[in-house]
């Protein structure tokens, strides 16, 4: 089933542009002109990702973000804030509330496309890692869970050859199956897996940036910080302010 992305934007032209982009990426869309309309749609059908403007009538994006992140039924939905308010305090405030990405207007469609794909892939990877293999006979889920378990155990020395050996597969077989099930290369899948682990460590409040990077298997702090910002749209330091 295709993922559904909700676009919350009062400007018709921008809403149409973002909708067209999402369709080219292969996802479905829902549209709302403000936060109130968005909440009504979300209660009818839970989207896989939300892209929301900040400045809107009736209910703005900040209030929508706050309501969703404080609701246990919807707090796990990734949310990208799309806004012309480019000041640092506004950006930082959205991250404190729980935004997963931030794109400034006027925006580059390629940047938005990367953030959409990355957050959808990250969400799917995290969901798959939580599935109990004993309760699922789906070979796709069983494969992903088994892979995630090996990545977790060997997070400091992950290699394609080593993981393929543990999975009792050839390297080409592992790559083909992973591509089929996740639409990602082995390298991209491991990168997102490790970044999601680091993000979880930072969210727990028990680690500083260096410790989170080390626990997630990153050998270079600068490389970790760069990859983290590319993935989530903000630096790891901003999560512990």
CSV table of C-alpha atoms in Angstrom, one decimal:
chain,number,residue,atom,x,y,z
A,1,UNK,CA,0.0,0.0,0.0
A,2,UNK,CA,1.3,3.4,-0.9
A,3,UNK,CA,2.2,5.9,1.8
A,4,UNK,CA,-0.1,8.9,2.3
A,5,UNK,CA,1.3,12.4,2.9
A,6,UNK,CA,-0.9,15.2,4.3
A,7,UNK,CA,-0.1,18.7,3.0
A,8,UNK,CA,-1.3,21.5,5.3
A,9,UNK,CA,-0.9,24.8,3.4
A,10,UNK,CA,-3.3,27.8,2.8
A,11,UNK,CA,-1.5,28.9,-0.4
A,12,UNK,CA,-3.1,27.0,-3.3
A,13,UNK,CA,0.0,27.4,-5.6
A,14,UNK,CA,2.4,26.0,-3.0
A,15,UNK,CA,0.0,23.3,-2.1
A,16,UNK,CA,-0.3,22.3,-5.8
A,17,UNK,CA,3.5,22.4,-6.2
A,18,UNK,CA,4.1,20.1,-3.2
A,19,UNK,CA,1.3,17.8,-4.3
A,20,UNK,CA,2.8,17.4,-7.7
A,21,UNK,CA,6.2,16.7,-6.2
A,22,UNK,CA,4.8,14.0,-3.9
A,23,UNK,CA,3.0,12.3,-6.7
A,24,UNK,CA,6.2,12.1,-8.7
A,25,UNK,CA,7.8,10.4,-5.7
A,26,UNK,CA,5.1,7.7,-5.8
A,27,UNK,CA,3.1,8.7,-2.7
A,28,UNK,CA,-0.5,9.6,-2.3
A,29,UNK,CA,-1.7,12.9,-0.8
A,30,UNK,CA,-4.4,14.6,1.3
A,31,UNK,CA,-4.7,18.3,1.5
A,32,UNK,CA,-5.8,20.8,4.2
A,33,UNK,CA,-5.8,24.6,4.2
A,34,UNK,CA,-5.2,25.0,8.0
A,35,UNK,CA,-4.7,23.1,11.2
A,36,UNK,CA,-8.4,22.6,11.9
A,37,UNK,CA,-9.0,20.9,8.6
A,38,UNK,CA,-5.8,18.9,9.1
A,39,UNK,CA,-7.0,17.5,12.4
A,40,UNK,CA,-10.3,16.4,10.9
A,41,UNK,CA,-8.5,14.6,8.1
A,42,UNK,CA,-6.0,12.9,10.4
A,43,UNK,CA,-8.9,11.6,12.6
A,44,UNK,CA,-10.4,10.0,9.5
A,45,UNK,CA,-7.2,8.6,8.0
A,46,UNK,CA,-3.8,8.7,9.7
A,47,UNK,CA,-1.1,9.8,7.2
A,48,UNK,CA,2.4,8.5,7.1
A,49,UNK,CA,3.9,12.0,7.0
A,50,UNK,CA,2.7,15.6,7.3
A,51,UNK,CA,4.1,18.7,5.6
A,52,UNK,CA,2.7,21.8,7.3
A,53,UNK,CA,3.1,25.6,6.8
A,54,UNK,CA,3.4,27.6,10.0
A,55,UNK,CA,1.5,30.8,9.3
A,56,UNK,CA,-2.2,29.8,8.5
A,57,UNK,CA,-5.6,31.1,9.5
A,58,UNK,CA,-7.8,29.4,12.2
A,59,UNK,CA,-5.1,27.1,13.5
A,60,UNK,CA,-1.4,27.7,12.6
A,61,UNK,CA,1.2,25.0,12.1
A,62,UNK,CA,2.8,25.5,15.6
A,63,UNK,CA,-0.5,24.7,17.3
A,64,UNK,CA,-1.1,21.7,15.0
A,65,UNK,CA,2.4,20.4,15.7
A,66,UNK,CA,1.9,20.8,19.5
A,67,UNK,CA,-1.4,19.0,19.4
A,68,UNK,CA,-0.1,16.1,17.4
A,69,UNK,CA,3.1,15.6,19.3
A,70,UNK,CA,1.2,15.6,22.6
A,71,UNK,CA,-1.3,13.0,21.4
A,72,UNK,CA,-0.1,9.4,21.8
A,73,UNK,CA,-2.2,8.3,18.9
A,74,UNK,CA,-0.4,10.7,16.4
A,75,UNK,CA,2.9,11.7,18.0
A,76,UNK,CA,4.9,9.2,15.9
A,77,UNK,CA,3.8,10.8,12.6
A,78,UNK,CA,6.9,12.6,11.1
A,79,UNK,CA,6.2,16.3,10.5
A,80,UNK,CA,8.1,18.6,8.2
A,81,UNK,CA,7.5,22.4,8.8
A,82,UNK,CA,7.4,24.3,5.5
A,83,UNK,CA,7.6,28.1,6.2
A,84,UNK,CA,8.9,31.5,5.2
A,85,UNK,CA,9.7,32.2,8.9
A,86,UNK,CA,13.4,31.6,8.7
A,87,UNK,CA,14.6,33.1,12.0
A,88,UNK,CA,16.5,30.7,14.2
A,89,UNK,CA,14.2,31.0,17.2
A,90,UNK,CA,11.2,29.9,15.2
A,91,UNK,CA,13.1,27.0,13.8
A,92,UNK,CA,14.4,25.9,17.2
A,93,UNK,CA,11.0,26.2,18.7
A,94,UNK,CA,9.5,23.7,16.1
A,95,UNK,CA,12.3,21.2,16.9
A,96,UNK,CA,11.7,21.6,20.7
A,97,UNK,CA,8.0,20.8,20.1
A,98,UNK,CA,8.9,17.8,18.1
A,99,UNK,CA,9.2,18.7,14.4
A,100,UNK,CA,11.2,16.1,12.3
A,101,UNK,CA,12.3,18.5,9.6
A,102,UNK,CA,12.2,22.2,8.6
A,103,UNK,CA,12.3,23.6,5.0
A,104,UNK,CA,12.5,27.3,4.4
A,105,UNK,CA,10.5,29.1,1.6
A,106,UNK,CA,11.3,29.6,-1.2
A,107,UNK,CA,12.4,26.0,-1.1
A,108,UNK,CA,14.3,23.7,-3.4
A,109,UNK,CA,12.2,20.8,-4.6
A,110,UNK,CA,15.2,18.5,-4.4
A,111,UNK,CA,15.8,19.3,-0.8
A,112,UNK,CA,12.1,18.7,0.1
A,113,UNK,CA,12.1,15.4,-1.9
A,114,UNK,CA,15.1,14.1,0.0
A,115,UNK,CA,13.6,14.9,3.4
A,116,UNK,CA,10.3,13.3,2.4
A,117,UNK,CA,12.0,10.1,1.2
A,118,UNK,CA,14.4,10.0,4.2
A,119,UNK,CA,11.6,10.4,6.8
A,120,UNK,CA,9.3,7.9,5.1
A,121,UNK,CA,12.2,5.4,4.9
A,122,UNK,CA,13.2,6.1,8.5
A,123,UNK,CA,9.6,5.6,9.7
A,124,UNK,CA,9.2,2.3,7.9
A,125,UNK,CA,12.6,1.1,9.2
A,126,UNK,CA,11.6,1.9,12.8
A,127,UNK,CA,8.2,0.3,12.5
A,128,UNK,CA,9.7,-2.9,11.0
A,129,UNK,CA,12.2,-3.1,13.9
A,130,UNK,CA,9.3,-3.2,16.4
A,131,UNK,CA,7.5,-6.1,14.8
A,132,UNK,CA,7.4,-9.3,16.7
A,133,UNK,CA,8.5,-12.0,14.3
A,134,UNK,CA,6.7,-14.7,16.2
A,135,UNK,CA,3.4,-12.9,15.5
A,136,UNK,CA,4.1,-12.3,11.9
A,137,UNK,CA,4.5,-14.8,9.1
A,138,UNK,CA,5.2,-12.1,6.5
A,139,UNK,CA,8.6,-13.0,5.0
A,140,UNK,CA,9.3,-9.3,4.3
A,141,UNK,CA,8.9,-8.3,8.0
A,142,UNK,CA,10.8,-11.4,9.2
A,143,UNK,CA,13.7,-10.5,6.9
A,144,UNK,CA,13.8,-6.9,8.0
A,145,UNK,CA,13.5,-7.7,11.7
A,146,UNK,CA,16.3,-10.3,11.5
A,147,UNK,CA,18.5,-7.9,9.6
A,148,UNK,CA,17.8,-5.1,12.2
A,149,UNK,CA,18.8,-7.5,15.0
A,150,UNK,CA,22.1,-8.3,13.4
A,151,UNK,CA,22.8,-4.6,12.8
A,152,UNK,CA,22.0,-3.8,16.4
A,153,UNK,CA,24.4,-6.4,17.7
A,154,UNK,CA,27.2,-5.6,15.3
A,155,UNK,CA,26.6,-1.8,15.0
A,156,UNK,CA,30.3,-1.0,15.6
A,157,UNK,CA,31.6,-3.2,12.8
A,158,UNK,CA,28.9,-3.5,10.2
A,159,UNK,CA,30.0,-4.7,6.7
A,160,UNK,CA,28.0,-6.1,3.8
A,161,UNK,CA,30.0,-9.3,3.8
A,162,UNK,CA,29.7,-9.8,7.6
A,163,UNK,CA,25.9,-9.2,7.7
A,164,UNK,CA,25.4,-11.4,4.6
A,165,UNK,CA,27.3,-14.2,6.3
A,166,UNK,CA,25.1,-13.9,9.4
A,167,UNK,CA,22.0,-13.8,7.3
A,168,UNK,CA,23.3,-16.9,5.5
A,169,UNK,CA,23.0,-15.1,2.1
A,170,UNK,CA,25.3,-14.0,-0.6
A,171,UNK,CA,26.1,-10.3,-0.7
A,172,UNK,CA,24.3,-9.9,-4.0
A,173,UNK,CA,21.3,-11.8,-2.6
A,174,UNK,CA,21.1,-9.6,0.5
A,175,UNK,CA,21.3,-6.5,-1.5
A,176,UNK,CA,18.6,-7.6,-4.0
A,177,UNK,CA,16.2,-8.6,-1.2
A,178,UNK,CA,16.8,-5.4,0.8
A,179,UNK,CA,16.3,-3.3,-2.3
A,180,UNK,CA,13.0,-5.2,-3.0
A,181,UNK,CA,11.7,-4.8,0.5
A,182,UNK,CA,12.9,-1.3,1.5
A,183,UNK,CA,13.7,0.3,-1.9
A,184,UNK,CA,17.1,1.2,-0.4
A,185,UNK,CA,20.7,0.1,-0.9
A,186,UNK,CA,22.5,-1.6,1.9
A,187,UNK,CA,24.6,1.5,2.5
A,188,UNK,CA,21.6,3.8,2.7
A,189,UNK,CA,19.7,1.4,4.9
A,190,UNK,CA,22.6,1.1,7.4
A,191,UNK,CA,23.1,4.8,7.4
A,192,UNK,CA,19.4,5.5,8.3
A,193,UNK,CA,19.4,2.7,10.8
A,194,UNK,CA,22.4,4.1,12.7
A,195,UNK,CA,21.1,7.7,12.5
A,196,UNK,CA,17.8,6.6,13.9
A,197,UNK,CA,19.6,4.9,16.8
A,198,UNK,CA,21.6,8.0,17.5
A,199,UNK,CA,18.5,10.2,17.4
A,200,UNK,CA,16.8,7.8,19.9
A,201,UNK,CA,19.8,8.1,22.3
A,202,UNK,CA,19.7,11.9,22.1
A,203,UNK,CA,15.9,12.0,22.7
A,204,UNK,CA,16.4,9.9,25.8
A,205,UNK,CA,18.5,12.7,27.3
A,206,UNK,CA,21.0,10.2,28.6
A,207,UNK,CA,23.7,11.0,26.0
A,208,UNK,CA,25.6,14.0,24.7
A,209,UNK,CA,26.3,14.2,20.9
A,210,UNK,CA,29.7,12.4,21.1
A,211,UNK,CA,28.2,9.5,23.2
A,212,UNK,CA,25.2,9.1,20.9
A,213,UNK,CA,27.5,9.0,17.8
A,214,UNK,CA,29.7,6.4,19.4
A,215,UNK,CA,26.8,4.2,20.6
A,216,UNK,CA,25.3,4.3,17.0
A,217,UNK,CA,28.6,3.1,15.5
A,218,UNK,CA,29.9,6.3,14.0
A,219,UNK,CA,33.7,6.6,14.1
A,220,UNK,CA,33.9,10.3,13.1
A,221,UNK,CA,32.0,12.9,15.0
A,222,UNK,CA,32.1,15.4,12.2
A,223,UNK,CA,30.8,12.8,9.7
A,224,UNK,CA,28.0,11.9,12.1
A,225,UNK,CA,27.0,15.5,12.6
A,226,UNK,CA,26.9,16.2,8.8
A,227,UNK,CA,24.9,13.0,8.1
A,228,UNK,CA,22.5,13.8,10.9
A,229,UNK,CA,21.8,17.3,9.7
A,230,UNK,CA,21.3,16.0,6.1
A,231,UNK,CA,18.9,13.4,7.3
A,232,UNK,CA,16.8,15.4,9.8
A,233,UNK,CA,17.3,19.0,8.8
A,234,UNK,CA,18.9,20.1,12.0
A,235,UNK,CA,22.2,19.3,13.9
A,236,UNK,CA,22.4,16.8,16.8
A,237,UNK,CA,23.5,19.6,19.1
A,238,UNK,CA,20.1,21.3,18.6
A,239,UNK,CA,18.4,18.3,20.2
A,240,UNK,CA,20.1,18.8,23.6
A,241,UNK,CA,19.8,22.5,24.0
